Amino acid sequence: MSEEFSCQISPPFLSEGSDRDLGLDSTLQELPMYNFPVEINCTGREVANFLEKYPLLPGVILVEQEKFIGMISRRRLLEFLIRPYGQELFFQQPLEVLYSYARIPMLLLADTTSILIAMQLSLKRSPELLAEPIVVQTASGAYRLLDVQELNIISWQIRGIDNLVRYERSQAQMIQNDKMANLGRLVDGVAHEILDPVGFIWGNIIYVSNYSQDLLKLIAAYEKELPAASQAINQIKEEIEFDFLEQDLSRSLASIRTGAERLKKLVTSLQNFCHIDAIYPKPVDLHACIDSIILLINSRLQGEIEIVKYYGQLPPVYCFMGQLNQVLMNILSESVDTLLNEAVRQQLYLEDTNTVQKPRIEITTEVISQEANNPDAPDSRWVLIRIADNSPGMSEELQQQIMESFSLQTKTGKETSLAVSYRIITARHGGKLNLRSQLGLGTEFEILLPLV
């Protein structure tokens, strides 16, 4: 177009935006925006010619000596120009006159605003303003125009991607839950099969012990009545080392009984850990749950980690036992891994390991009261499970990462065991999971479960 304009107006410039795939965390600075500042002393005719030349331009940014004044949208400008006598009144007048009549509330956002948040703010405007473009301020202090239709299209695309990701995650979670349920049933069946022969051993070891004692009494009675045994009997007693057998038989039977008892506890703990929860929570002995988890991870302790238990008086707590066992396993495994890694590091890099304190995990349980948010409401009662270790502790950055993983808005493709534990405690049980750590002093996890 070869027209000459009395006011110097630079042609509008459309930024290309970001070339990366937009996601839930994308901001306005990644979108294409119009840069079209116009001095407020320019006439409506000059701006109208530009709007005719650039049909996609949503409006103009008004400036006075390069200072931001406001914005007039294409729609608002054309509404005033097509009114009766609108062209006579505003066509040859500077935009300052038109802006005094057409000024309306505008939505001004920083370019670091999330696209989804910008969409929400845009939809909160009154109905007559929904089609108005959004003014975006850049980090350099410049102002751009964002077409609200462009924002709508992109935000719905992002929501579609978000829904697809959520669907895929839910399907993957359903498959994983089904696998874990099948695995739990398999382990429960194997444990049941193990318990049967263990039950035979456990049930008969008492009778075998009594029978052996009776036979020894009978042999002692024979020796008393017949002190002069034949040479054949004496030879047999020497061959079987009867004196040693008499002393060691009771110890062997006691050892078998201890082994059967330990195997029975181990299989029972495995059954509890793989327990498939019912629809509703059931009363559970938390101390038994903790003991069963400690028994399962006992082989990992390697005799290097000391576990000290300070159990209080706890009533049965209504919860999903299988999920709670998973939480206890995750937290205790986290502490054990940290302590073992630190023990290895000290053995490799420290010359004097005699001064190093022994790795230690303290488990404390008690019932506590916490004031409710409503002062008129009664205090709430909670069961507290505190798991503390004397590890080197976590840095502030690592703690922040863990706390961010607890958020429901986390976008990581793979959830950590602590994040899963947080969801189980808060969402499934209405409880709380707190983390405290300090470098050089250790790490502490607190599980709070409400008492109903």
PDB file of C-alpha atoms in Angstrom, residues 15 17-18 27-33 110-113 136 139:
ATOM      1  CA  SER A  15       6.345 -12.326  17.202  1.00  0.00           C
ATOM      2  CA  GLY A  17       6.572 -17.317  19.855  1.00  0.00           C
ATOM      3  CA  SER A  18       8.378 -20.419  21.061  1.00  0.00           C
ATOM      4  CA  THR A  27       3.730 -19.053  29.650  1.00  0.00           C
ATOM      5  CA  LEU A  28       2.463 -16.165  27.517  1.00  0.00           C
ATOM      6  CA  GLN A  29       5.943 -15.305  26.282  1.00  0.00           C
ATOM      7  CA  GLU A  30       5.873 -18.516  24.232  1.00  0.00           C
ATOM      8  CA  LEU A  31       2.844 -17.340  22.226  1.00  0.00           C
ATOM      9  CA  PRO A  32       2.838 -15.131  19.105  1.00  0.00           C
ATOM     10  CA  MET A  33       1.869 -11.556  20.052  1.00  0.00           C
ATOM     11  CA  ALA A 110       3.057 -10.223  32.619  1.00  0.00           C
ATOM     12  CA  ASP A 111       4.572 -12.426  29.934  1.00  0.00           C
ATOM     13  CA  THR A 112       5.587 -14.923  32.634  1.00  0.00           C
ATOM     14  CA  THR A 113       1.915 -15.690  33.360  1.00  0.00           C
ATOM     15  CA  VAL A 136       1.007  -8.437  27.824  1.00  0.00           C
ATOM     16  CA  ALA A 139      10.352  -8.319  30.939  1.00  0.00           C
TER      17      ALA A 139
END
